[in-house]
Amino acid sequence: MLIVWMNDNMPPTRPFNQKTWLEKPDKRVEMIDDLLKRKLLNKKTNIEVIRLLGQPVDSVDTTMTIKTNYLKYYLGAERNPISGIDSEWLDITFETDTVKNYSLHTD
C-alpha cells in the first residue's frame, strides 16, 4: 500500500520543453529525466547550454552564477514524497568549454 501511495504522490514526468523550462522553473523537475535521457546536454558548449536552459541560478542568493567550468540549475522541489522538503538541482561541469559531466543533487 505504501508503494502505491509513493507512486501516486510522485510528480508527473513530461517531455523537455524549452519554453516551459524557462518560464516555470518549478516544473523543471518534471522534465529533467527526459532532458537527460535524450542526452540534450552532450557535447554542448557553455554558451549552448545557456541558450537551451537559460541563465543558471545560485542556490544561496539566487543570482546568476556563471563560471567557465560549472553551471547550476534549480529544478524544483525534491521528487521523493517522503523527504520531499529539499530542492533538486542540476550540476553541469565543462572541460575545454564542452559538457564533461552532469548530475542531480538535493539540498
PDB file of C-alpha atoms in Angstrom, residues 1-99:
ATOM      1  CA  MET A   1       0.000   0.000   0.000  1.00  0.00           C
ATOM      2  CA  LEU A   2       2.833   2.400   0.808  1.00  0.00           C
ATOM      3  CA  ILE A   3       4.373   1.881  -2.617  1.00  0.00           C
ATOM      4  CA  VAL A   4       1.118   2.842  -4.308  1.00  0.00           C
ATOM      5  CA  TRP A   5       0.955   5.964  -2.135  1.00  0.00           C
ATOM      6  CA  MET A   6       4.518   6.890  -3.099  1.00  0.00           C
ATOM      7  CA  ASN A   7       3.859   6.405  -6.791  1.00  0.00           C
ATOM      8  CA  ASP A   8       0.651   8.411  -6.626  1.00  0.00           C
ATOM      9  CA  ASN A   9       2.468  11.288  -4.948  1.00  0.00           C
ATOM     10  CA  MET A  10       5.443  11.440  -7.294  1.00  0.00           C
ATOM     11  CA  PRO A  11       5.348  14.466  -9.584  1.00  0.00           C
ATOM     12  CA  PRO A  12       4.371  13.744 -13.169  1.00  0.00           C
ATOM     13  CA  THR A  13       7.031  13.474 -15.819  1.00  0.00           C
ATOM     14  CA  ARG A  14       6.833  15.321 -19.082  1.00  0.00           C
ATOM     15  CA  PRO A  15       8.953  15.761 -22.211  1.00  0.00           C
ATOM     16  CA  PHE A  16      11.558  18.512 -22.078  1.00  0.00           C
ATOM     17  CA  ASN A  17      10.113  21.773 -23.393  1.00  0.00           C
ATOM     18  CA  GLN A  18      12.395  24.798 -23.509  1.00  0.00           C
ATOM     19  CA  LYS A  19       9.574  27.338 -23.125  1.00  0.00           C
ATOM     20  CA  THR A  20       8.202  25.605 -20.016  1.00  0.00           C
ATOM     21  CA  TRP A  21      11.736  25.144 -18.622  1.00  0.00           C
ATOM     22  CA  LEU A  22      12.437  28.860 -18.937  1.00  0.00           C
ATOM     23  CA  GLU A  23       9.047  30.156 -17.786  1.00  0.00           C
ATOM     24  CA  LYS A  24       8.169  27.689 -14.999  1.00  0.00           C
ATOM     25  CA  PRO A  25      11.288  26.718 -13.012  1.00  0.00           C
ATOM     26  CA  ASP A  26       9.262  24.606 -10.556  1.00  0.00           C
ATOM     27  CA  LYS A  27       8.242  22.315 -13.462  1.00  0.00           C
ATOM     28  CA  ARG A  28      11.857  21.542 -14.427  1.00  0.00           C
ATOM     29  CA  VAL A  29      11.921  18.569 -12.078  1.00  0.00           C
ATOM     30  CA  GLU A  30       9.188  17.009 -14.232  1.00  0.00           C
ATOM     31  CA  MET A  31      11.309  17.392 -17.403  1.00  0.00           C
ATOM     32  CA  ILE A  32      14.812  16.594 -16.172  1.00  0.00           C
ATOM     33  CA  ASP A  33      14.597  12.833 -16.774  1.00  0.00           C
ATOM     34  CA  ASP A  34      13.630  13.390 -20.408  1.00  0.00           C
ATOM     35  CA  LEU A  35      16.354  16.017 -20.883  1.00  0.00           C
ATOM     36  CA  LEU A  36      19.000  13.623 -19.592  1.00  0.00           C
ATOM     37  CA  LYS A  37      17.565  10.521 -21.304  1.00  0.00           C
ATOM     38  CA  ARG A  38      17.659  12.293 -24.662  1.00  0.00           C
ATOM     39  CA  LYS A  39      21.250  13.435 -23.943  1.00  0.00           C
ATOM     40  CA  LEU A  40      20.399  17.016 -24.891  1.00  0.00           C
ATOM     41  CA  LEU A  41      23.418  18.339 -22.983  1.00  0.00           C
ATOM     42  CA  ASN A  42      26.008  16.026 -24.503  1.00  0.00           C
ATOM     43  CA  LYS A  43      28.813  17.798 -26.387  1.00  0.00           C
ATOM     44  CA  LYS A  44      27.255  21.231 -25.814  1.00  0.00           C
ATOM     45  CA  THR A  45      29.395  24.260 -25.074  1.00  0.00           C
ATOM     46  CA  ASN A  46      28.821  26.529 -22.096  1.00  0.00           C
ATOM     47  CA  ILE A  47      27.051  29.053 -24.339  1.00  0.00           C
ATOM     48  CA  GLU A  48      24.872  26.370 -25.999  1.00  0.00           C
ATOM     49  CA  VAL A  49      23.729  25.091 -22.586  1.00  0.00           C
ATOM     50  CA  ILE A  50      22.819  28.622 -21.503  1.00  0.00           C
ATOM     51  CA  ARG A  51      20.907  29.141 -24.759  1.00  0.00           C
ATOM     52  CA  LEU A  52      18.987  25.907 -24.122  1.00  0.00           C
ATOM     53  CA  LEU A  53      18.404  26.158 -20.363  1.00  0.00           C
ATOM     54  CA  GLY A  54      18.675  29.888 -19.682  1.00  0.00           C
ATOM     55  CA  GLN A  55      20.814  31.568 -17.071  1.00  0.00           C
ATOM     56  CA  PRO A  56      21.960  29.383 -14.180  1.00  0.00           C
ATOM     57  CA  VAL A  57      20.952  30.349 -10.648  1.00  0.00           C
ATOM     58  CA  ASP A  58      22.973  30.212  -7.460  1.00  0.00           C
ATOM     59  CA  SER A  59      21.356  28.266  -4.621  1.00  0.00           C
ATOM     60  CA  VAL A  60      22.269  30.799  -1.938  1.00  0.00           C
ATOM     61  CA  ASP A  61      21.429  34.249  -3.257  1.00  0.00           C
ATOM     62  CA  THR A  62      19.511  33.405  -6.464  1.00  0.00           C
ATOM     63  CA  THR A  63      21.846  35.497  -8.592  1.00  0.00           C
ATOM     64  CA  MET A  64      23.373  34.309 -11.815  1.00  0.00           C
ATOM     65  CA  THR A  65      26.367  32.029 -11.330  1.00  0.00           C
ATOM     66  CA  ILE A  66      28.339  31.517 -14.490  1.00  0.00           C
ATOM     67  CA  LYS A  67      31.820  30.076 -14.332  1.00  0.00           C
ATOM     68  CA  THR A  68      33.694  28.780 -17.308  1.00  0.00           C
ATOM     69  CA  ASN A  69      33.632  25.201 -15.991  1.00  0.00           C
ATOM     70  CA  TYR A  70      30.434  24.905 -13.921  1.00  0.00           C
ATOM     71  CA  LEU A  71      26.712  25.738 -14.181  1.00  0.00           C
ATOM     72  CA  LYS A  72      23.944  25.008 -11.658  1.00  0.00           C
ATOM     73  CA  TYR A  73      20.181  24.965 -12.314  1.00  0.00           C
ATOM     74  CA  TYR A  74      17.278  24.858  -9.882  1.00  0.00           C
ATOM     75  CA  LEU A  75      14.833  22.050 -10.791  1.00  0.00           C
ATOM     76  CA  GLY A  76      12.102  22.391  -8.185  1.00  0.00           C
ATOM     77  CA  ALA A  77      11.007  20.556  -5.066  1.00  0.00           C
ATOM     78  CA  GLU A  78      12.593  17.178  -4.428  1.00  0.00           C
ATOM     79  CA  ARG A  79      10.666  14.323  -6.037  1.00  0.00           C
ATOM     80  CA  ASN A  80      10.914  11.982  -3.060  1.00  0.00           C
ATOM     81  CA  PRO A  81       7.488  12.164  -1.356  1.00  0.00           C
ATOM     82  CA  ILE A  82       8.880  11.035   1.995  1.00  0.00           C
ATOM     83  CA  SER A  83      11.729  13.516   2.306  1.00  0.00           C
ATOM     84  CA  GLY A  84      10.497  15.993  -0.291  1.00  0.00           C
ATOM     85  CA  ILE A  85      11.357  19.075   1.735  1.00  0.00           C
ATOM     86  CA  ASP A  86      14.517  19.839  -0.205  1.00  0.00           C
ATOM     87  CA  SER A  87      15.162  21.202  -3.677  1.00  0.00           C
ATOM     88  CA  GLU A  88      16.654  19.333  -6.631  1.00  0.00           C
ATOM     89  CA  TRP A  89      19.488  20.828  -8.652  1.00  0.00           C
ATOM     90  CA  LEU A  90      21.267  20.061 -11.923  1.00  0.00           C
ATOM     91  CA  ASP A  91      25.055  20.494 -11.847  1.00  0.00           C
ATOM     92  CA  ILE A  92      26.922  20.699 -15.149  1.00  0.00           C
ATOM     93  CA  THR A  93      30.707  20.679 -15.416  1.00  0.00           C
ATOM     94  CA  PHE A  94      32.712  21.560 -18.506  1.00  0.00           C
ATOM     95  CA  GLU A  95      36.118  20.645 -19.818  1.00  0.00           C
ATOM     96  CA  THR A  96      37.568  22.816 -22.567  1.00  0.00           C
ATOM     97  CA  ASP A  97      34.185  24.542 -22.869  1.00  0.00           C
ATOM     98  CA  THR A  98      32.296  21.281 -23.586  1.00  0.00           C
ATOM     99  CA  VAL A  99      29.989  19.411 -21.204  1.00  0.00           C
TER     100      VAL A  99
END
